[in-house]
Amino acid sequence: QVQLVESGGGLVQPGGSLRLSCVASGRIFSIDSMGWYRQAPGKQRELVAAITSGGTTTLTGSVKGRFTISRDNAKNTVYLQMNSLKPEDTAVYYCNADVRNFRYIRNNYWGQGTQVTVSS
């Protein structure tokens, strides 16, 4: 099995910054894409950012210029640097990863989520 553990969420004032981290552990041969999703109360879960094993990134429009996604393949870790945070960024943020096991079978996994609250 594979576990994804997020950290770094919390309460921050508008205009502030937070850095989320997600570490993957378990029976991992390799990790293809990793990403961050978020879900605000009463809304559907949405993709925030994703990054391939080669470093190609995707960011949803509302966070471009403010958020940066990066990863450390050696540590099976993905990061989300969030700057200039706005109240509308408030949500539970979930880590997601496409992981290949030692039989090269790919499965998708989710973390448990970390709360980000942007409020004065």
PDB file of C-alpha atoms in Angstrom:
ATOM      1  CA  GLN A   1       0.000   0.000   0.000  1.00  0.00           C
ATOM      2  CA  VAL A   2       0.900   3.642  -0.360  1.00  0.00           C
ATOM      3  CA  GLN A   3       0.269   6.499   2.040  1.00  0.00           C
ATOM      4  CA  LEU A   4       0.258  10.208   1.280  1.00  0.00           C
ATOM      5  CA  VAL A   5       0.712  12.498   4.261  1.00  0.00           C
ATOM      6  CA  GLU A   6       0.175  16.244   3.932  1.00  0.00           C
ATOM      7  CA  SER A   7       1.433  18.961   6.238  1.00  0.00           C
ATOM      8  CA  GLY A   8       1.745  22.724   6.337  1.00  0.00           C
ATOM      9  CA  GLY A   9      -1.848  23.884   6.444  1.00  0.00           C
ATOM     10  CA  GLY A  10      -3.151  26.434   8.901  1.00  0.00           C
ATOM     11  CA  LEU A  11      -4.638  29.865   9.436  1.00  0.00           C
ATOM     12  CA  VAL A  12      -3.097  32.800   7.600  1.00  0.00           C
ATOM     13  CA  GLN A  13      -4.095  36.401   6.967  1.00  0.00           C
ATOM     14  CA  PRO A  14      -4.944  37.608   3.458  1.00  0.00           C
ATOM     15  CA  GLY A  15      -1.766  38.327   1.547  1.00  0.00           C
ATOM     16  CA  GLY A  16       0.168  35.788   3.571  1.00  0.00           C
ATOM     17  CA  SER A  17       1.975  32.615   2.518  1.00  0.00           C
ATOM     18  CA  LEU A  18       1.914  28.931   3.335  1.00  0.00           C
ATOM     19  CA  ARG A  19       3.873  25.955   2.056  1.00  0.00           C
ATOM     20  CA  LEU A  20       2.184  22.584   1.854  1.00  0.00           C
ATOM     21  CA  SER A  21       4.153  19.350   1.725  1.00  0.00           C
ATOM     22  CA  CYS A  22       3.062  15.833   0.841  1.00  0.00           C
ATOM     23  CA  VAL A  23       5.232  12.770   1.373  1.00  0.00           C
ATOM     24  CA  ALA A  24       4.451   9.462  -0.290  1.00  0.00           C
ATOM     25  CA  SER A  25       5.565   6.252   1.393  1.00  0.00           C
ATOM     26  CA  GLY A  26       5.022   2.524   1.042  1.00  0.00           C
ATOM     27  CA  ARG A  27       5.386   0.131  -1.876  1.00  0.00           C
ATOM     28  CA  ILE A  28       6.587   2.624  -4.450  1.00  0.00           C
ATOM     29  CA  PHE A  29       8.556   1.849  -7.597  1.00  0.00           C
ATOM     30  CA  SER A  30       8.008   5.254  -9.146  1.00  0.00           C
ATOM     31  CA  ILE A  31       5.580   8.146  -9.078  1.00  0.00           C
ATOM     32  CA  ASP A  32       4.145   9.618 -12.249  1.00  0.00           C
ATOM     33  CA  SER A  33       2.135  12.787 -11.703  1.00  0.00           C
ATOM     34  CA  MET A  34       1.593  14.389  -8.309  1.00  0.00           C
ATOM     35  CA  GLY A  35      -0.837  17.140  -7.606  1.00  0.00           C
ATOM     36  CA  TRP A  36      -2.872  19.228  -5.227  1.00  0.00           C
ATOM     37  CA  TYR A  37      -6.640  19.517  -5.193  1.00  0.00           C
ATOM     38  CA  ARG A  38      -8.844  21.568  -2.928  1.00  0.00           C
ATOM     39  CA  GLN A  39     -12.420  21.453  -1.763  1.00  0.00           C
ATOM     40  CA  ALA A  40     -14.222  24.388  -0.202  1.00  0.00           C
ATOM     41  CA  PRO A  41     -17.456  23.942   1.784  1.00  0.00           C
ATOM     42  CA  GLY A  42     -20.365  23.327  -0.551  1.00  0.00           C
ATOM     43  CA  LYS A  43     -18.144  23.099  -3.621  1.00  0.00           C
ATOM     44  CA  GLN A  44     -16.700  20.309  -5.708  1.00  0.00           C
ATOM     45  CA  ARG A  45     -13.111  19.224  -5.377  1.00  0.00           C
ATOM     46  CA  GLU A  46     -10.962  21.013  -7.956  1.00  0.00           C
ATOM     47  CA  LEU A  47      -7.456  20.643  -9.299  1.00  0.00           C
ATOM     48  CA  VAL A  48      -5.119  23.356  -8.084  1.00  0.00           C
ATOM     49  CA  ALA A  49      -1.781  22.260  -9.497  1.00  0.00           C
ATOM     50  CA  ALA A  50      -0.055  19.187 -10.868  1.00  0.00           C
ATOM     51  CA  ILE A  51       3.475  18.201 -11.791  1.00  0.00           C
ATOM     52  CA  THR A  52       4.820  15.301 -13.831  1.00  0.00           C
ATOM     53  CA  SER A  53       7.862  13.240 -12.956  1.00  0.00           C
ATOM     54  CA  GLY A  54       9.784  15.296 -15.500  1.00  0.00           C
ATOM     55  CA  GLY A  55       8.786  18.569 -13.890  1.00  0.00           C
ATOM     56  CA  THR A  56       6.091  19.806 -16.250  1.00  0.00           C
ATOM     57  CA  THR A  57       3.577  21.807 -14.238  1.00  0.00           C
ATOM     58  CA  THR A  58      -0.083  22.716 -14.556  1.00  0.00           C
ATOM     59  CA  LEU A  59      -1.783  25.430 -12.514  1.00  0.00           C
ATOM     60  CA  THR A  60      -5.420  26.370 -12.461  1.00  0.00           C
ATOM     61  CA  GLY A  61      -6.070  29.910 -13.619  1.00  0.00           C
ATOM     62  CA  SER A  62      -7.082  31.395 -10.289  1.00  0.00           C
ATOM     63  CA  VAL A  63      -3.717  30.556  -8.688  1.00  0.00           C
ATOM     64  CA  LYS A  64      -1.344  31.356 -11.533  1.00  0.00           C
ATOM     65  CA  GLY A  65       1.250  33.868 -10.451  1.00  0.00           C
ATOM     66  CA  ARG A  66       0.587  33.136  -6.786  1.00  0.00           C
ATOM     67  CA  PHE A  67       1.134  29.375  -6.281  1.00  0.00           C
ATOM     68  CA  THR A  68       4.076  27.231  -7.298  1.00  0.00           C
ATOM     69  CA  ILE A  69       4.205  23.440  -7.367  1.00  0.00           C
ATOM     70  CA  SER A  70       7.462  21.535  -7.127  1.00  0.00           C
ATOM     71  CA  ARG A  71       8.642  18.043  -6.232  1.00  0.00           C
ATOM     72  CA  ASP A  72      11.649  16.178  -4.921  1.00  0.00           C
ATOM     73  CA  ASN A  73      11.666  12.804  -6.651  1.00  0.00           C
ATOM     74  CA  ALA A  74      14.349  11.427  -4.348  1.00  0.00           C
ATOM     75  CA  LYS A  75      12.121  12.135  -1.348  1.00  0.00           C
ATOM     76  CA  ASN A  76       8.793  11.222  -3.012  1.00  0.00           C
ATOM     77  CA  THR A  77       7.585  14.644  -1.950  1.00  0.00           C
ATOM     78  CA  VAL A  78       5.509  17.331  -3.617  1.00  0.00           C
ATOM     79  CA  TYR A  79       5.231  20.913  -2.415  1.00  0.00           C
ATOM     80  CA  LEU A  80       2.775  23.719  -2.954  1.00  0.00           C
ATOM     81  CA  GLN A  81       4.077  27.192  -2.231  1.00  0.00           C
ATOM     82  CA  MET A  82       1.125  29.519  -1.814  1.00  0.00           C
ATOM     83  CA  ASN A  83       1.720  33.269  -1.823  1.00  0.00           C
ATOM     84  CA  SER A  84      -0.630  36.249  -1.816  1.00  0.00           C
ATOM     85  CA  LEU A  85      -3.332  34.112  -0.301  1.00  0.00           C
ATOM     86  CA  LYS A  86      -6.939  35.224  -0.600  1.00  0.00           C
ATOM     87  CA  PRO A  87     -10.008  34.296   1.450  1.00  0.00           C
ATOM     88  CA  GLU A  88     -11.310  32.365  -1.555  1.00  0.00           C
ATOM     89  CA  ASP A  89      -8.311  30.040  -1.259  1.00  0.00           C
ATOM     90  CA  THR A  90      -9.810  28.704   1.962  1.00  0.00           C
ATOM     91  CA  ALA A  91     -10.388  24.967   1.551  1.00  0.00           C
ATOM     92  CA  VAL A  92      -9.192  21.534   2.480  1.00  0.00           C
ATOM     93  CA  TYR A  93      -6.189  20.774   0.302  1.00  0.00           C
ATOM     94  CA  TYR A  94      -5.604  17.186  -0.796  1.00  0.00           C
ATOM     95  CA  CYS A  95      -2.500  15.603  -2.200  1.00  0.00           C
ATOM     96  CA  ASN A  96      -2.894  13.175  -5.092  1.00  0.00           C
ATOM     97  CA  ALA A  97      -0.410  10.872  -6.790  1.00  0.00           C
ATOM     98  CA  ASP A  98      -0.240   8.268  -9.536  1.00  0.00           C
ATOM     99  CA  VAL A  99       2.075   5.612  -8.123  1.00  0.00           C
ATOM    100  CA  ARG A 100       3.550   2.596  -9.845  1.00  0.00           C
ATOM    101  CA  ASN A 101       4.264  -0.485  -7.718  1.00  0.00           C
ATOM    102  CA  PHE A 102       7.010  -3.033  -8.291  1.00  0.00           C
ATOM    103  CA  ARG A 103       4.876  -4.803 -10.885  1.00  0.00           C
ATOM    104  CA  TYR A 104       4.672  -1.449 -12.682  1.00  0.00           C
ATOM    105  CA  ILE A 105       0.937  -1.272 -12.085  1.00  0.00           C
ATOM    106  CA  ARG A 106      -0.294   2.285 -11.614  1.00  0.00           C
ATOM    107  CA  ASN A 107      -2.761   3.239  -8.910  1.00  0.00           C
ATOM    108  CA  ASN A 108      -4.074   6.607  -7.793  1.00  0.00           C
ATOM    109  CA  TYR A 109      -3.898   7.677  -4.164  1.00  0.00           C
ATOM    110  CA  TRP A 110      -5.201  10.534  -2.030  1.00  0.00           C
ATOM    111  CA  GLY A 111      -3.955  12.096   1.170  1.00  0.00           C
ATOM    112  CA  GLN A 112      -6.182  12.810   4.131  1.00  0.00           C
ATOM    113  CA  GLY A 113      -6.291  16.555   3.483  1.00  0.00           C
ATOM    114  CA  THR A 114      -5.005  19.612   5.284  1.00  0.00           C
ATOM    115  CA  GLN A 115      -7.082  22.679   6.115  1.00  0.00           C
ATOM    116  CA  VAL A 116      -6.026  26.070   4.776  1.00  0.00           C
ATOM    117  CA  THR A 117      -7.945  29.049   6.137  1.00  0.00           C
ATOM    118  CA  VAL A 118      -7.311  32.575   4.893  1.00  0.00           C
ATOM    119  CA  SER A 119      -8.939  35.120   7.177  1.00  0.00           C
ATOM    120  CA  SER A 120      -8.200  38.310   9.032  1.00  0.00           C
TER     121      SER A 120
END
